Amino acid sequence: MTTGEPAVARRVHVSGTVQGVGFRPYVFRLAQTHGLAGWVCNGGDGVDIHIEGAGQALEQFLHVLPAEAPLAAEISALEVCQASPLALQSFVIRPSVRAAVPITRIAPDLAICEACLHELFDAVDRRHGYPFINCTDCGPRFSIVTALPYDRPNTTMAEWPLCSLCAAEYHDPANRRFHAQPVACPDCGPGYRLVRRDCQGRRPRWDSGDAIAMAADLLVRGAIVGVKGIGGYHLACDATNAAAVLTLRQRKVREEKPFALMVRDLEVARQLAVVTPLEEEALRSAARPIVLCTAAVPLIGVAPDNPEFGLMLPYAPLHHLLFASGAPPVMVMTSGNRSEEPIAFRDDDAEQRLCGIADALLVGERAIARRIDDSIVRATGAAPMILRRARGYAPGVVARIPSSRPILAVGGDLKNAVTLVIDGQAYCSQHIGNLEQHEALTAFRQTIAELLAMYGVNPEQLLVAHDRHPQYRSSLEARAMPAFAVAAVQHHQAHVASVLAERGELDREVIGVAFDGTGYGDDGTIWGGEFFAGSVREGFQRVAGLHPARLPGGDAAARMPVQAAAGFLAALETSNNGIDFTRPPFGFPSRFSRSQAVLSSGVRVFTTTSAGRLFDAVAALLGFVRPVTFEGQAAMWLEHLAGACNGGEELPVGVECGTLDWRPTLQALVDLRLGGVEPAELARRFHRALAEGIVRVAEVLAARHEVGELVLSGGVFQNVQLTRLVTSRAATRGLRVLTNLAVPANDGGLSLGQAALAAAALGRG
Ligand code: ZN
Ligand code: ZN
Ligand code: FE
């Protein structure tokens, strides 16, 4: 304070993602630059600043503050009010204040930054080769937080006291590790060790360098190694070693579902796949998701029957060290679990569950507070689309939903994720998984308990929203909660609402199209091909749908495309009676005839409008006659088949008032297939027919309800071919298409839509 100008002072309150992202040191440095005095501290609900000094410098400070904030920070509000100058002489960072109601966002886990990466491989740096290196710009956050506010004692690093050098960095506001909560070094921090299956019981020393070198060596020699990362254990092996990949499939009991790959760098990625600029951007983003890219070379067993690879770049320092120690440049990096179980993240659990799968475990000493899977992104459209929202994104705010009370939306039973709305901010949890599995259900309960505790929500104040399906685990759990009120939300309305909620367009009137596998309909039947009119604010009315089919065997039909085919074919005219579908070109197995018998018996036959099952039926007719080994497999197969062909007019499709009739489409498909037309061409023409049908139904509805926007959601619209066709055809009819971007179009986005509709219903009273 060298000027003679009288000092002025301001109190500033910053809310948003401002803890654990280097915000306080940033404020400190900014204050120093402008010659201002005062203090900054983490409050329970954001960051508080007292700033004083010369008026002009103070104005500049306030101007720059939001503009140059650290990359990982996200400011949702900045309140400035007058304050009295306290004649302070310097600027300091004060210890955190523990507020009664902590409402500060936790930042997601971030990939290692360039500065730390440089030090990691700098032979004279004291953190050279140290797998837990991090700073305020990078490293774990959500995966190590145990309570708020975000401070070292509230993380899984609490048990590692800082050495004098680390402490000096931690307390030096000019240092880039100033208040980096997970800061550590080889002298004071955790390490890694390698536990081999063949010497169980013996626990080697924590020697990161040795452990990583041995793991890399094992991987080169074709072994399967369990690798503890940020949000859990991966199972890794050399992706170019077919024997290793197939062994992993057998041991993990994962028949055909694609394995994700971690590649050493972008150059290696480009040798494997076509990587577009948008895909490169997604690959390099701090969230470091798995990005689906078109495969350019075959890798046996990695992604059977699938033209895409799920690629990711190394994100933990450990991954970089593994590659630098000679690990194979392309590694399978799949979740550490058996089959569809949730990923293992605790060491004892990993040793138990992975012991029959991995030849060795690379165990890190730092505990993981909660399981967080890798996120999955598709970046083929105009903007990246999130297919699985977890590490790097969760638990971020995905939308603003004004509500007079806190809302917890519990999602559905498959691909579960939950959403908590508090003070108008919708926090979406990480992907939790299939609640039919005990471990996922436990994680579901734990996630809810943690979210409520972290944000200081009293469960008795909650409005809890759940799916209308009375038998869903999530519905049963929701209704057992000690909530203020409980609301049931229709599945497909929630899908449509999720798109509008993430865009903040709660008042926009639209035609919403929800196509998926199954959801509980208002009439108790299985819906899955529905059209709605309305808005989130006023609610939706179902105004059209797919022509219904009778499905033999209920849920089992989802695993057997020929079973779905039997159901959909039964709705066609009797002219198909003479066709023997067990013979070429169809070659259906005997299950088809058994399904037909079930249909005529009428026992265990269910009415459905499921678009997912329609895709299954068509896939069966075009050659997918075996059972699926993972959800959505047949539909994905059909999409890829269609992608292999460009030509062909759309097959006929029936559009009547309120119905999209697929019967003419299916009949034409059968006739043309018998006539020798290639499956790829028919797959393409089926996609075109369905897109045309959707747009024609929507066009009529849009005119009737005087709206110009079409919302597409539900798992079926993860099909890029279909979504593109609908979007372009809708545009020619003056309709703008809105889709999910921030949350998945599949049931992973359901809870956001539930929360939005529940808030709106609450507002209507
Ligand atoms: Zn860093
Ligand atoms: Zn240290
Ligand atoms: Fe759904």
mmCIF file of N, CA, C and O in Angstrom, residues 30 42 374 404 459 559 651 694 727 731 733:
data_model
loop_
_atom_site.group_PDB
_atom_site.id
_atom_site.type_symbol
_atom_site.label_atom_id
_atom_site.label_comp_id
_atom_site.label_asym_id
_atom_site.label_seq_id
_atom_site.Cartn_x
_atom_site.Cartn_y
_atom_site.Cartn_z
ATOM 1 N N LEU A 30 -3.084 -13.008 -6.950
ATOM 2 C CA LEU A 30 -3.750 -11.880 -7.591
ATOM 3 C C LEU A 30 -3.708 -10.646 -6.675
ATOM 4 O O LEU A 30 -3.456 -9.522 -7.126
ATOM 5 N N ASN A 42 -11.396 -20.885 2.792
ATOM 6 C CA ASN A 42 -12.461 -21.792 2.377
ATOM 7 C C ASN A 42 -13.550 -21.737 3.428
ATOM 8 O O ASN A 42 -13.272 -21.926 4.607
ATOM 9 N N ASP A 374 -14.189 -45.436 -15.179
ATOM 10 C CA ASP A 374 -13.796 -44.553 -16.265
ATOM 11 C C ASP A 374 -15.056 -44.069 -16.967
ATOM 12 O O ASP A 374 -16.010 -44.821 -17.134
ATOM 13 N N SER A 404 -37.879 -25.399 -4.185
ATOM 14 C CA SER A 404 -38.045 -24.828 -2.846
ATOM 15 C C SER A 404 -37.524 -25.769 -1.762
ATOM 16 O O SER A 404 -37.374 -25.383 -0.619
ATOM 17 N N PRO A 459 -32.318 -35.778 5.597
ATOM 18 C CA PRO A 459 -33.156 -36.627 4.746
ATOM 19 C C PRO A 459 -34.648 -36.342 4.922
ATOM 20 O O PRO A 459 -35.433 -36.493 3.980
ATOM 21 N N ARG A 559 -32.599 -60.811 -24.010
ATOM 22 C CA ARG A 559 -31.331 -61.516 -24.204
ATOM 23 C C ARG A 559 -31.341 -62.360 -25.471
ATOM 24 O O ARG A 559 -30.320 -62.862 -25.899
ATOM 25 N N LEU A 651 -37.075 -48.263 -46.211
ATOM 26 C CA LEU A 651 -38.153 -49.233 -46.318
ATOM 27 C C LEU A 651 -39.455 -48.504 -45.996
ATOM 28 O O LEU A 651 -39.437 -47.442 -45.381
ATOM 29 N N ILE A 694 -40.244 -41.544 -37.380
ATOM 30 C CA ILE A 694 -40.172 -40.671 -36.196
ATOM 31 C C ILE A 694 -40.440 -39.222 -36.601
ATOM 32 O O ILE A 694 -41.234 -38.518 -35.987
ATOM 33 N N THR A 727 -32.070 -36.183 -37.132
ATOM 34 C CA THR A 727 -31.716 -34.768 -37.044
ATOM 35 C C THR A 727 -31.764 -34.099 -38.417
ATOM 36 O O THR A 727 -32.337 -33.018 -38.572
ATOM 37 N N ALA A 731 -34.604 -31.391 -39.729
ATOM 38 C CA ALA A 731 -34.202 -30.042 -40.141
ATOM 39 C C ALA A 731 -34.901 -29.643 -41.433
ATOM 40 O O ALA A 731 -35.326 -28.489 -41.584
ATOM 41 N N ARG A 733 -37.727 -30.336 -42.279
ATOM 42 C CA ARG A 733 -39.133 -30.008 -41.992
ATOM 43 C C ARG A 733 -39.237 -28.880 -40.958
ATOM 44 O O ARG A 733 -40.271 -28.703 -40.337
#
